Protein backbone atom coordinates (compact mmCIF):
# COMPACT_ATOMS: atom_id res chain seq x y z
CA UNK A 1 0.00 0.00 0.00
CA UNK A 2 1.28 3.47 -0.86
CA UNK A 3 1.83 6.25 1.61
CA UNK A 4 -0.75 8.99 1.87
CA UNK A 5 0.08 12.46 3.13
CA UNK A 6 -2.85 14.85 3.50
CA UNK A 7 -2.37 18.62 3.61
CA UNK A 8 -5.45 20.22 5.15
CA UNK A 9 -6.81 23.41 6.68
CA UNK A 10 -10.21 25.02 7.05
CA UNK A 11 -8.62 28.19 5.73
CA UNK A 12 -7.69 29.16 2.20
CA UNK A 13 -4.36 30.78 1.41
CA UNK A 14 -2.39 29.24 4.30
CA UNK A 15 -0.03 27.30 2.06
CA UNK A 16 -1.69 23.91 1.56
CA UNK A 17 -0.89 23.68 -2.13
CA UNK A 18 2.63 25.04 -1.63
CA UNK A 19 3.41 22.52 1.11
CA UNK A 20 1.80 19.69 -0.88
CA UNK A 21 3.96 20.50 -3.90
CA UNK A 22 7.12 20.81 -1.78
CA UNK A 23 6.50 17.38 -0.25
CA UNK A 24 5.67 15.84 -3.62
CA UNK A 25 8.69 17.23 -5.49
CA UNK A 26 11.04 16.25 -2.65
CA UNK A 27 9.94 12.61 -2.76
CA UNK A 28 9.81 12.58 -6.57
CA UNK A 29 13.42 13.84 -6.65
CA UNK A 30 14.30 10.74 -4.60
CA UNK A 31 12.71 8.57 -7.31
CA UNK A 32 9.44 7.88 -5.53
CA UNK A 33 6.46 7.52 -7.83
CA UNK A 34 4.37 10.43 -6.55
CA UNK A 35 0.95 11.79 -7.32
CA UNK A 36 -0.73 14.93 -6.03
CA UNK A 37 -4.48 14.59 -5.66
CA UNK A 38 -5.77 18.14 -6.03
CA UNK A 39 -9.07 18.30 -4.15
CA UNK A 40 -9.59 22.05 -4.45
CA UNK A 41 -11.58 21.98 -7.66
CA UNK A 42 -12.30 25.72 -7.46
CA UNK A 43 -8.63 26.74 -7.50
CA UNK A 44 -6.93 23.68 -9.06
CA UNK A 45 -3.65 25.31 -7.98
CA UNK A 46 -1.62 22.12 -8.20
CA UNK A 47 -3.09 21.12 -11.53
CA UNK A 48 -2.27 24.50 -13.08
CA UNK A 49 1.22 24.21 -11.58
CA UNK A 50 1.66 20.86 -13.38
CA UNK A 51 0.74 22.44 -16.71
CA UNK A 52 3.35 25.17 -16.19
CA UNK A 53 6.02 22.62 -15.27
CA UNK A 54 5.25 20.38 -18.24
CA UNK A 55 5.30 23.24 -20.74
CA UNK A 56 8.74 24.28 -19.43
CA UNK A 57 10.18 20.79 -19.04
CA UNK A 58 10.78 21.17 -15.28
CA UNK A 59 11.87 18.06 -13.36
CA UNK A 60 11.18 16.01 -11.36
CA UNK A 61 7.91 15.16 -12.99
CA UNK A 62 5.11 14.89 -10.45
CA UNK A 63 1.74 13.61 -11.59
CA UNK A 64 -1.25 15.72 -10.60
CA UNK A 65 -4.90 14.85 -10.91
CA UNK A 66 -7.97 16.73 -9.80
CA UNK A 67 -10.52 14.78 -7.79
CA UNK A 68 -14.04 15.74 -6.73
CA UNK A 69 -13.96 13.48 -3.67
CA UNK A 70 -11.38 12.02 -1.32
CA UNK A 71 -12.71 8.55 -2.12
CA UNK A 72 -11.93 8.92 -5.81
CA UNK A 73 -8.35 9.92 -5.03
CA UNK A 74 -7.88 7.04 -2.60
CA UNK A 75 -9.12 4.46 -5.11
CA UNK A 76 -5.99 4.99 -7.21
CA UNK A 77 -3.57 5.75 -4.36
CA UNK A 78 -2.15 2.22 -4.41
CA UNK A 79 -0.72 2.80 -7.88
CA UNK A 80 1.77 5.27 -6.35
CA UNK A 81 4.50 5.14 -3.71
CA UNK A 82 3.08 8.37 -2.31
CA UNK A 83 -0.18 10.20 -2.81
CA UNK A 84 -0.21 13.77 -1.52
CA UNK A 85 -3.73 15.06 -0.99
CA UNK A 86 -3.93 18.83 -1.52
CA UNK A 87 -7.10 19.68 0.38
CA UNK A 88 -9.80 22.25 -0.22
CA UNK A 89 -10.72 24.87 2.40
CA UNK A 90 -14.12 24.91 4.15
CA UNK A 91 -14.50 21.19 3.55
CA UNK A 92 -15.15 19.81 7.03
CA UNK A 93 -16.16 16.32 6.00
CA UNK A 94 -13.37 15.91 3.43
CA UNK A 95 -10.79 17.17 5.93
CA UNK A 96 -11.91 14.56 8.48
CA UNK A 97 -11.75 11.83 5.85
CA UNK A 98 -8.29 12.91 4.71
CA UNK A 99 -7.16 12.95 8.35
CA UNK A 100 -8.44 9.41 8.91
CA UNK A 101 -6.99 7.94 5.72
CA UNK A 102 -3.57 9.65 5.75
CA UNK A 103 -0.40 8.25 7.26
CA UNK A 104 0.44 11.88 8.02
CA UNK A 105 -1.84 14.91 8.13
CA UNK A 106 -0.01 18.19 7.63
CA UNK A 107 -1.81 21.32 8.85
CA UNK A 108 -0.16 24.48 7.47
CA UNK A 109 -0.70 27.65 9.48
CA UNK A 110 0.70 31.16 9.56
CA UNK A 111 2.15 32.61 12.75
CA UNK A 112 -0.82 34.73 13.83
CA UNK A 113 -3.31 33.62 16.47
CA UNK A 114 -5.94 34.00 13.75
CA UNK A 115 -4.27 31.08 11.99
CA UNK A 116 -2.94 29.13 14.97
CA UNK A 117 -6.14 28.89 17.02
CA UNK A 118 -8.32 27.29 14.35
CA UNK A 119 -5.44 25.01 13.42
CA UNK A 120 -5.06 23.70 16.96
CA UNK A 121 -8.85 23.32 17.16
CA UNK A 122 -8.82 21.34 13.92
CA UNK A 123 -6.05 19.09 15.21
CA UNK A 124 -8.01 18.50 18.42
CA UNK A 125 -11.17 17.73 16.46
CA UNK A 126 -9.30 15.24 14.26
CA UNK A 127 -8.07 13.44 17.38
CA UNK A 128 -11.12 13.59 19.64
CA UNK A 129 -13.95 13.32 17.12
CA UNK A 130 -12.42 11.45 14.21
CA UNK A 131 -10.01 9.12 15.97
CA UNK A 132 -6.87 10.30 14.21
CA UNK A 133 -3.77 9.30 16.25
CA UNK A 134 -2.09 12.48 17.45
CA UNK A 135 1.33 11.30 16.21
CA UNK A 136 -0.05 11.37 12.67
CA UNK A 137 -0.71 15.10 12.81
CA UNK A 138 1.86 17.84 12.28
CA UNK A 139 1.34 21.58 12.19
CA UNK A 140 3.61 23.20 9.59
CA UNK A 141 4.26 26.87 10.25
CA UNK A 142 4.20 28.46 6.82
CA UNK A 143 4.73 31.92 5.37
CA UNK A 144 6.74 32.72 8.47
CA UNK A 145 8.66 35.81 7.31
CA UNK A 146 11.95 36.65 9.02
CA UNK A 147 10.93 37.60 12.59
CA UNK A 148 12.50 34.97 14.82
CA UNK A 149 10.57 36.36 17.82
CA UNK A 150 7.21 35.92 16.11
CA UNK A 151 8.25 32.42 15.10
CA UNK A 152 9.29 31.52 18.62
CA UNK A 153 6.02 32.80 20.10
CA UNK A 154 4.00 30.84 17.56
N1 LIG B 1 6.37 29.89 2.43
C1 LIG B 1 5.79 30.82 1.67
N2 LIG B 1 6.36 32.02 1.50
C2 LIG B 1 5.77 32.96 0.75
N3 LIG B 1 4.59 32.81 0.11
C3 LIG B 1 3.97 31.64 0.24
C4 LIG B 1 4.52 30.57 1.02
N4 LIG B 1 3.66 29.52 0.98
C5 LIG B 1 2.63 29.93 0.21
N5 LIG B 1 2.81 31.18 -0.26
C6 LIG B 1 1.90 31.94 -1.11
O1 LIG B 1 0.66 32.10 -0.42
C7 LIG B 1 -0.44 31.98 -1.32
C8 LIG B 1 -1.36 30.87 -0.87
O2 LIG B 1 -0.63 29.63 -0.88
P1 LIG B 1 -1.33 28.28 -1.31
O3 LIG B 1 -0.30 27.22 -1.15
O4 LIG B 1 -2.00 28.39 -2.64
O5 LIG B 1 -2.42 28.16 -0.15
P2 LIG B 1 -3.73 27.23 -0.06
O6 LIG B 1 -3.52 26.05 -0.92
O7 LIG B 1 -3.81 26.90 1.40
O8 LIG B 1 -4.88 28.08 -0.50
C9 LIG B 1 0.18 31.74 -2.69
O9 LIG B 1 0.29 32.98 -3.35
C10 LIG B 1 1.54 31.18 -2.38
O10 LIG B 1 2.46 31.41 -3.41
MG1 LIG C 1 -4.70 25.25 -2.49
Coordinates of N, CA, C and O and ligand atoms in Angstrom, one line a residue:
X1 N 0.8 -1.2 0.0 CA 0.0 0.0 0.0 C 0.9 1.3 0.0 O 1.9 1.3 0.7
X2 N 0.5 2.2 -0.8 CA 1.3 3.5 -0.9 C 1.0 4.4 0.3 O 0.1 4.2 1.0
X3 N 2.0 5.3 0.5 CA 1.8 6.3 1.6 C 0.9 7.4 1.2 O 0.8 7.7 0.0
X4 N 0.2 7.9 2.1 CA -0.8 9.0 1.9 C -0.4 10.1 2.9 O -0.4 9.9 4.1
X5 N -0.1 11.3 2.3 CA 0.1 12.5 3.1 C -1.0 13.5 2.8 O -1.1 13.8 1.6
X6 N -1.8 13.9 3.7 CA -2.8 14.9 3.5 C -2.4 16.2 4.0 O -1.8 16.3 5.1
X7 N -2.7 17.3 3.2 CA -2.4 18.6 3.6 C -3.7 19.4 3.7 O -4.4 19.6 2.7
X8 N -4.1 19.7 4.9 CA -5.4 20.2 5.1 C -5.5 21.4 6.0 O -4.6 21.6 6.9
X9 N -6.5 22.3 5.8 CA -6.8 23.4 6.7 C -8.2 23.9 6.3 O -8.7 23.7 5.2
X10 N -8.9 24.4 7.3 CA -10.2 25.0 7.1 C -10.0 26.3 6.3 O -11.0 26.8 5.6
X11 N -8.8 26.9 6.3 CA -8.6 28.2 5.7 C -8.0 28.1 4.3 O -7.3 27.1 4.0
X12 N -8.3 29.1 3.5 CA -7.7 29.2 2.2 C -6.5 30.1 2.3 O -6.4 30.9 3.2
X13 N -5.5 29.9 1.5 CA -4.4 30.8 1.4 C -3.3 30.6 2.5 O -2.4 31.4 2.7
X14 N -3.4 29.5 3.2 CA -2.4 29.2 4.3 C -1.2 28.5 3.8 O -0.2 28.4 4.6
X15 N -1.2 28.0 2.6 CA 0.0 27.3 2.1 C -0.2 25.8 1.8 O 0.8 25.1 1.6
X16 N -1.5 25.3 1.8 CA -1.7 23.9 1.6 C -1.0 23.4 0.3 O -0.3 22.5 0.2
X17 N -1.4 24.1 -0.8 CA -0.9 23.7 -2.1 C 0.6 23.8 -2.2 O 1.3 22.9 -2.8
X18 N 1.2 24.8 -1.6 CA 2.6 25.0 -1.6 C 3.3 23.9 -0.9 O 4.3 23.3 -1.4
X19 N 2.8 23.6 0.3 CA 3.4 22.5 1.1 C 3.2 21.2 0.4 O 4.2 20.4 0.3
X20 N 2.0 21.0 -0.2 CA 1.8 19.7 -0.9 C 2.8 19.5 -2.0 O 3.4 18.4 -2.2
X21 N 3.0 20.6 -2.8 CA 4.0 20.5 -3.9 C 5.4 20.3 -3.4 O 6.2 19.6 -4.1
X22 N 5.8 21.0 -2.3 CA 7.1 20.8 -1.8 C 7.4 19.4 -1.3 O 8.4 18.8 -1.6
X23 N 6.4 18.8 -0.7 CA 6.5 17.4 -0.3 C 6.6 16.5 -1.5 O 7.5 15.6 -1.6
X24 N 5.7 16.7 -2.4 CA 5.7 15.8 -3.6 C 7.0 15.9 -4.4 O 7.5 14.9 -4.8
X25 N 7.5 17.1 -4.7 CA 8.7 17.2 -5.5 C 9.9 16.7 -4.8 O 10.8 16.1 -5.4
X26 N 9.9 16.8 -3.4 CA 11.0 16.3 -2.7 C 11.1 14.7 -2.8 O 12.2 14.2 -3.0
X27 N 10.0 14.1 -2.6 CA 9.9 12.6 -2.8 C 10.2 12.2 -4.2 O 10.9 11.2 -4.5
X28 N 9.6 12.9 -5.2 CA 9.8 12.6 -6.6 C 11.3 12.7 -6.9 O 11.8 11.9 -7.7
X29 N 12.0 13.7 -6.4 CA 13.4 13.8 -6.7 C 14.2 12.7 -6.1 O 15.3 12.4 -6.6
X30 N 13.6 11.9 -5.1 CA 14.3 10.7 -4.6 C 13.8 9.5 -5.3 O 13.8 8.4 -4.7
X31 N 13.2 9.7 -6.5 CA 12.7 8.6 -7.3 C 11.5 7.8 -6.8 O 11.2 6.7 -7.2
X32 N 10.7 8.5 -5.9 CA 9.4 7.9 -5.5 C 8.5 8.2 -6.7 O 8.5 9.2 -7.3
X33 N 7.5 7.3 -6.9 CA 6.5 7.5 -7.8 C 5.3 8.3 -7.1 O 4.7 7.7 -6.3
X34 N 5.2 9.6 -7.4 CA 4.4 10.4 -6.5 C 3.2 11.0 -7.3 O 3.4 11.3 -8.5
X35 N 2.1 11.1 -6.7 CA 0.9 11.8 -7.3 C 0.4 12.8 -6.3 O 0.2 12.5 -5.1
X36 N 0.0 14.0 -6.8 CA -0.7 14.9 -6.0 C -2.2 14.8 -6.4 O -2.5 14.9 -7.6
X37 N -3.0 14.6 -5.4 CA -4.5 14.6 -5.7 C -5.0 16.0 -5.3 O -5.0 16.3 -4.1
X38 N -5.3 16.8 -6.3 CA -5.8 18.1 -6.0 C -7.3 18.1 -5.8 O -8.1 17.9 -6.7
X39 N -7.7 18.4 -4.5 CA -9.1 18.3 -4.2 C -9.8 19.7 -4.1 O -11.0 19.7 -3.9
X40 N -9.0 20.7 -4.4 CA -9.6 22.1 -4.5 C -10.0 22.4 -5.9 O -9.3 23.0 -6.6
X41 N -11.2 21.9 -6.3 CA -11.6 22.0 -7.7 C -11.9 23.4 -8.1 O -12.0 23.7 -9.3
X42 N -12.1 24.3 -7.1 CA -12.3 25.7 -7.5 C -11.0 26.4 -7.9 O -11.0 27.3 -8.8
X43 N -9.9 26.1 -7.2 CA -8.6 26.7 -7.5 C -7.8 25.9 -8.5 O -7.1 26.4 -9.3
X44 N -7.8 24.6 -8.3 CA -6.9 23.7 -9.1 C -5.5 24.2 -9.1 O -4.8 24.1 -10.2
X45 N -5.0 24.7 -8.0 CA -3.7 25.3 -8.0 C -2.6 24.3 -8.4 O -1.7 24.6 -9.2
X46 N -2.7 23.1 -7.9 CA -1.6 22.1 -8.2 C -1.7 21.6 -9.6 O -0.7 21.4 -10.3
X47 N -2.9 21.6 -10.2 CA -3.1 21.1 -11.5 C -2.5 22.2 -12.5 O -1.8 21.8 -13.5
X48 N -2.8 23.4 -12.2 CA -2.3 24.5 -13.1 C -0.7 24.5 -13.0 O 0.0 24.8 -14.0
X49 N -0.2 24.3 -11.8 CA 1.2 24.2 -11.6 C 1.8 23.1 -12.5 O 2.9 23.3 -13.1
X50 N 1.2 22.0 -12.5 CA 1.7 20.9 -13.4 C 1.8 21.3 -14.8 O 2.8 21.0 -15.5
X51 N 0.7 22.0 -15.3 CA 0.7 22.4 -16.7 C 1.9 23.4 -17.0 O 2.6 23.2 -18.0
X52 N 2.2 24.3 -16.0 CA 3.4 25.2 -16.2 C 4.7 24.4 -16.2 O 5.5 24.6 -17.1
X53 N 4.8 23.4 -15.3 CA 6.0 22.6 -15.3 C 6.2 21.8 -16.6 O 7.3 21.7 -17.1
X54 N 5.1 21.2 -17.0 CA 5.3 20.4 -18.2 C 5.6 21.2 -19.4 O 6.5 20.8 -20.2
X55 N 5.0 22.4 -19.6 CA 5.3 23.2 -20.7 C 6.7 23.8 -20.7 O 7.3 24.1 -21.7
X56 N 7.4 23.8 -19.5 CA 8.7 24.3 -19.4 C 9.8 23.2 -19.2 O 10.9 23.4 -19.0
X57 N 9.3 21.9 -19.2 CA 10.2 20.8 -19.0 C 10.9 20.7 -17.7 O 12.0 20.3 -17.6
X58 N 10.2 21.2 -16.6 CA 10.8 21.2 -15.3 C 10.7 19.8 -14.6 O 9.6 19.1 -14.7
X59 N 11.8 19.4 -14.0 CA 11.9 18.1 -13.4 C 12.1 18.3 -11.9 O 12.5 19.3 -11.4
X60 N 11.7 17.3 -11.0 CA 11.2 16.0 -11.4 C 9.7 16.1 -11.7 O 9.0 17.0 -11.3
X61 N 9.3 15.2 -12.6 CA 7.9 15.2 -13.0 C 7.1 14.6 -11.8 O 7.4 13.6 -11.3
X62 N 6.0 15.3 -11.5 CA 5.1 14.9 -10.5 C 3.7 14.8 -11.1 O 3.3 15.8 -11.7
X63 N 3.1 13.7 -11.0 CA 1.7 13.6 -11.6 C 0.7 14.3 -10.7 O 0.8 14.3 -9.5
X64 N -0.2 15.0 -11.3 CA -1.2 15.7 -10.6 C -2.6 15.4 -11.2 O -2.7 15.3 -12.5
X65 N -3.6 15.1 -10.4 CA -4.9 14.8 -10.9 C -5.9 15.5 -10.0 O -5.7 15.6 -8.8
X66 N -6.9 16.1 -10.6 CA -8.0 16.7 -9.8 C -9.1 15.7 -9.5 O -9.5 14.9 -10.3
X67 N -9.5 15.7 -8.2 CA -10.5 14.8 -7.8 C -11.6 15.5 -7.1 O -11.4 16.5 -6.3
X68 N -12.9 15.1 -7.4 CA -14.0 15.7 -6.7 C -14.3 15.2 -5.3 O -14.8 16.0 -4.5
X69 N -13.8 14.0 -5.0 CA -14.0 13.5 -3.7 C -12.7 12.8 -3.2 O -11.9 12.3 -4.0
X70 N -12.5 12.7 -1.9 CA -11.4 12.0 -1.3 C -11.4 10.5 -1.7 O -10.4 10.0 -2.1
X71 N -12.6 10.0 -1.8 CA -12.7 8.6 -2.1 C -12.2 8.3 -3.5 O -11.5 7.2 -3.7
X72 N -12.4 9.1 -4.4 CA -11.9 8.9 -5.8 C -10.4 8.9 -5.8 O -9.8 8.1 -6.5
X73 N -9.8 9.9 -5.1 CA -8.4 9.9 -5.0 C -7.8 8.7 -4.4 O -6.8 8.1 -4.9
X74 N -8.4 8.2 -3.3 CA -7.9 7.0 -2.6 C -8.0 5.8 -3.4 O -7.2 4.8 -3.2
X75 N -9.0 5.7 -4.3 CA -9.1 4.5 -5.1 C -7.9 4.2 -6.0 O -7.6 3.0 -6.3
X76 N -7.2 5.2 -6.4 CA -6.0 5.0 -7.2 C -4.7 5.2 -6.5 O -3.6 5.1 -7.0
X77 N -4.8 5.4 -5.1 CA -3.6 5.7 -4.4 C -2.6 4.6 -4.4 O -1.3 4.8 -4.3
X78 N -3.0 3.4 -4.5 CA -2.1 2.2 -4.4 C -1.2 2.1 -5.6 O -0.2 1.4 -5.6
X79 N -1.6 2.8 -6.7 CA -0.7 2.8 -7.9 C 0.5 3.6 -7.7 O 1.4 3.6 -8.5
X80 N 0.6 4.4 -6.6 CA 1.8 5.3 -6.3 C 2.5 4.9 -5.1 O 1.9 4.4 -4.1
X81 N 3.8 5.3 -5.0 CA 4.5 5.1 -3.7 C 4.0 6.1 -2.7 O 3.9 5.9 -1.5
X82 N 3.6 7.3 -3.2 CA 3.1 8.4 -2.3 C 2.0 9.2 -3.0 O 2.2 9.6 -4.2
X83 N 0.9 9.3 -2.3 CA -0.2 10.2 -2.8 C -0.3 11.4 -1.8 O -0.5 11.2 -0.6
X84 N -0.1 12.6 -2.4 CA -0.2 13.8 -1.5 C -1.6 14.4 -1.8 O -1.8 14.8 -3.0
X85 N -2.4 14.5 -0.8 CA -3.7 15.1 -1.0 C -3.7 16.6 -0.7 O -3.5 16.9 0.5
X86 N -3.9 17.4 -1.7 CA -3.9 18.8 -1.5 C -5.4 19.2 -1.3 O -6.2 19.3 -2.2
X87 N -5.7 19.5 0.0 CA -7.1 19.7 0.4 C -7.7 21.0 0.0 O -7.0 22.0 -0.3
X88 N -9.0 21.0 0.0 CA -9.8 22.3 -0.2 C -10.2 22.9 1.1 O -10.3 22.2 2.1
X89 N -10.3 24.2 1.2 CA -10.7 24.9 2.4 C -12.2 24.7 2.6 O -12.9 24.3 1.7
X90 N -12.7 25.0 3.8 CA -14.1 24.9 4.2 C -14.7 23.6 3.7 O -15.8 23.5 3.2
X91 N -14.0 22.5 4.0 CA -14.5 21.2 3.6 C -14.4 20.2 4.7 O -13.6 19.3 4.8
X92 N -15.3 20.5 5.7 CA -15.2 19.8 7.0 C -15.1 18.3 6.9 O -14.3 17.6 7.5
X93 N -16.1 17.8 6.1 CA -16.2 16.3 6.0 C -14.9 15.7 5.3 O -14.4 14.7 5.7
X94 N -14.5 16.4 4.2 CA -13.4 15.9 3.4 C -12.1 16.0 4.3 O -11.3 15.1 4.2
X95 N -12.0 17.0 5.1 CA -10.8 17.2 5.9 C -10.7 16.0 6.9 O -9.7 15.4 7.2
X96 N -11.9 15.7 7.5 CA -11.9 14.6 8.5 C -11.5 13.3 7.8 O -10.8 12.5 8.3
X97 N -12.0 13.1 6.6 CA -11.7 11.8 5.8 C -10.3 11.8 5.5 O -9.6 10.7 5.6
X98 N -9.7 12.9 5.0 CA -8.3 12.9 4.7 C -7.5 12.6 6.0 O -6.5 11.8 5.9
X99 N -7.9 13.2 7.1 CA -7.2 12.9 8.3 C -7.2 11.5 8.7 O -6.1 10.9 9.1
X100 N -8.3 10.8 8.5 CA -8.4 9.4 8.9 C -7.7 8.5 8.0 O -7.1 7.5 8.4
X101 N -7.6 8.8 6.7 CA -7.0 7.9 5.7 C -5.5 8.2 5.5 O -4.8 7.4 4.9
X102 N -5.0 9.3 6.0 CA -3.6 9.7 5.7 C -2.6 9.0 6.8 O -3.0 8.9 8.0
X103 N -1.4 8.7 6.3 CA -0.4 8.3 7.3 C 0.1 9.5 8.0 O 0.6 9.4 9.1
X104 N 0.0 10.6 7.4 CA 0.4 11.9 8.0 C -0.5 13.0 7.5 O -0.7 13.1 6.3
X105 N -1.0 13.7 8.5 CA -1.8 14.9 8.1 C -1.0 16.2 8.5 O -0.6 16.4 9.6
X106 N -0.8 17.0 7.4 CA 0.0 18.2 7.6 C -1.0 19.4 7.6 O -1.8 19.5 6.7
X107 N -0.9 20.2 8.7 CA -1.8 21.3 8.8 C -1.0 22.6 8.7 O -0.3 23.0 9.7
X108 N -0.9 23.2 7.6 CA -0.2 24.5 7.5 C -0.9 25.6 8.2 O -2.1 25.7 8.1
X109 N -0.1 26.5 8.8 CA -0.7 27.7 9.5 C 0.3 28.8 9.5 O 1.5 28.5 9.7
X110 N -0.2 30.0 9.4 CA 0.7 31.2 9.6 C 1.0 31.4 11.0 O 0.5 30.6 11.9
X111 N 1.7 32.4 11.4 CA 2.2 32.6 12.8 C 1.1 33.3 13.6 O 1.3 33.4 14.8
X112 N 0.1 33.9 13.0 CA -0.8 34.7 13.8 C -1.8 33.8 14.6 O -2.1 32.7 14.2
X113 N -2.3 34.4 15.7 CA -3.3 33.6 16.5 C -4.5 33.3 15.6 O -5.2 32.3 15.8
X114 N -4.8 34.2 14.7 CA -5.9 34.0 13.8 C -5.8 32.7 13.0 O -6.8 32.0 12.6
X115 N -4.5 32.3 12.7 CA -4.3 31.1 12.0 C -4.1 29.9 13.0 O -4.5 28.8 12.7
X116 N -3.3 30.2 14.1 CA -2.9 29.1 15.0 C -4.1 28.5 15.7 O -4.2 27.3 15.9
X117 N -5.0 29.4 16.2 CA -6.1 28.9 17.0 C -7.0 27.9 16.3 O -7.2 26.8 16.7
X118 N -7.5 28.3 15.1 CA -8.3 27.3 14.3 C -7.6 26.0 14.0 O -8.1 25.0 13.8
X119 N -6.2 26.2 13.8 CA -5.4 25.0 13.4 C -5.3 24.0 14.6 O -5.5 22.8 14.4
X120 N -5.1 24.6 15.8 CA -5.1 23.7 17.0 C -6.4 23.1 17.2 O -6.5 21.9 17.5
X121 N -7.5 23.9 17.0 CA -8.8 23.3 17.2 C -9.1 22.2 16.2 O -9.7 21.1 16.5
X122 N -8.6 22.4 14.9 CA -8.8 21.3 13.9 C -8.1 20.1 14.3 O -8.6 19.0 14.2
X123 N -6.8 20.3 14.8 CA -6.0 19.1 15.2 C -6.8 18.4 16.3 O -6.9 17.1 16.3
X124 N -7.3 19.1 17.3 CA -8.0 18.5 18.4 C -9.2 17.8 17.9 O -9.6 16.7 18.4
X125 N -10.0 18.4 17.0 CA -11.2 17.7 16.5 C -10.8 16.4 15.7 O -11.5 15.4 15.9
X126 N -9.7 16.5 15.0 CA -9.3 15.2 14.3 C -9.0 14.1 15.3 O -9.4 13.0 15.0
X127 N -8.4 14.5 16.4 CA -8.1 13.4 17.4 C -9.3 13.0 18.1 O -9.6 11.8 18.2
X128 N -10.1 14.0 18.7 CA -11.1 13.6 19.6 C -12.4 13.1 18.9 O -13.1 12.3 19.5
X129 N -12.7 13.7 17.8 CA -14.0 13.3 17.1 C -13.8 12.3 16.0 O -14.7 11.6 15.6
X130 N -12.6 12.3 15.4 CA -12.4 11.4 14.2 C -11.4 10.3 14.4 O -11.1 9.6 13.5
X131 N -10.9 10.2 15.6 CA -10.0 9.1 16.0 C -8.7 9.1 15.3 O -8.0 8.0 15.2
X132 N -8.2 10.3 14.9 CA -6.9 10.3 14.2 C -5.8 10.3 15.3 O -5.8 11.1 16.2
X133 N -4.8 9.3 15.2 CA -3.8 9.3 16.2 C -3.0 10.6 16.2 O -2.6 11.1 15.1
X134 N -2.7 11.2 17.4 CA -2.1 12.5 17.5 C -0.7 12.5 16.8 O -0.3 13.5 16.2
X135 N 0.0 11.3 16.8 CA 1.3 11.3 16.2 C 1.3 11.3 14.7 O 2.3 11.4 14.0
X136 N 0.1 11.3 14.1 CA 0.0 11.4 12.7 C -0.4 12.8 12.2 O -0.8 13.0 11.0
X137 N -0.4 13.7 13.1 CA -0.7 15.1 12.8 C 0.5 16.0 13.1 O 1.1 15.9 14.1
X138 N 0.8 16.8 12.1 CA 1.9 17.8 12.3 C 1.3 19.2 11.8 O 0.6 19.3 10.9
X139 N 1.7 20.2 12.6 CA 1.3 21.6 12.2 C 2.6 22.2 11.5 O 3.7 22.1 12.1
X140 N 2.5 22.6 10.3 CA 3.6 23.2 9.6 C 3.4 24.7 9.6 O 2.5 25.2 8.9
X141 N 4.3 25.4 10.3 CA 4.3 26.9 10.2 C 4.7 27.3 8.9 O 5.8 27.0 8.4
X142 N 3.9 28.1 8.2 CA 4.2 28.5 6.8 C 4.1 30.0 6.7 O 3.5 30.7 7.5
X143 N 4.7 30.5 5.7 CA 4.7 31.9 5.4 C 5.2 32.7 6.6 O 4.6 33.6 7.0
X144 N 6.4 32.2 7.2 CA 6.7 32.7 8.5 C 7.5 34.1 8.5 O 7.7 34.7 9.5
X145 N 7.9 34.6 7.3 CA 8.7 35.8 7.3 C 10.0 35.7 8.0 O 10.5 34.5 8.2
X146 N 10.6 36.8 8.5 CA 11.9 36.7 9.0 C 12.0 37.1 10.5 O 13.1 37.4 11.0
X147 N 10.9 37.2 11.2 CA 10.9 37.6 12.6 C 11.1 36.4 13.4 O 10.1 35.6 13.6
X148 N 12.3 36.2 14.0 CA 12.5 35.0 14.8 C 11.7 35.0 16.1 O 11.3 34.0 16.6
X149 N 11.4 36.2 16.6 CA 10.6 36.4 17.8 C 9.1 35.9 17.6 O 8.6 35.2 18.4
X150 N 8.6 36.3 16.4 CA 7.2 35.9 16.1 C 7.2 34.4 16.0 O 6.2 33.7 16.4
X151 N 8.2 33.9 15.3 CA 8.3 32.4 15.1 C 8.3 31.7 16.4 O 7.6 30.7 16.6
X152 N 9.1 32.2 17.3 CA 9.3 31.5 18.6 C 8.0 31.5 19.4 O 7.6 30.6 20.0
X153 N 7.3 32.7 19.4 CA 6.0 32.8 20.1 C 5.0 31.9 19.5 O 4.2 31.3 20.2
X154 N 5.0 31.7 18.2 CA 4.0 30.8 17.6 C 4.2 29.4 18.0 O 3.3 28.7 18.3
Ligands
LIG1 N1 6.4 29.9 2.4 C1 5.8 30.8 1.7 N2 6.4 32.0 1.5 C2 5.8 33.0 0.8 N3 4.6 32.8 0.1 C3 4.0 31.6 0.2 C4 4.5 30.6 1.0 N4 3.7 29.5 1.0 C5 2.6 29.9 0.2 N5 2.8 31.2 -0.3 C6 1.9 31.9 -1.1 O1 0.7 32.1 -0.4 C7 -0.4 32.0 -1.3 C8 -1.4 30.9 -0.9 O2 -0.6 29.6 -0.9 P1 -1.3 28.3 -1.3 O3 -0.3 27.2 -1.2 O4 -2.0 28.4 -2.6 O5 -2.4 28.2 -0.1 P2 -3.7 27.2 -0.1 O6 -3.5 26.0 -0.9 O7 -3.8 26.9 1.4 O8 -4.9 28.1 -0.5 C9 0.2 31.7 -2.7 O9 0.3 33.0 -3.4 C10 1.5 31.2 -2.4 O10 2.5 31.4 -3.4
LIG2 MG1 -4.7 25.3 -2.5

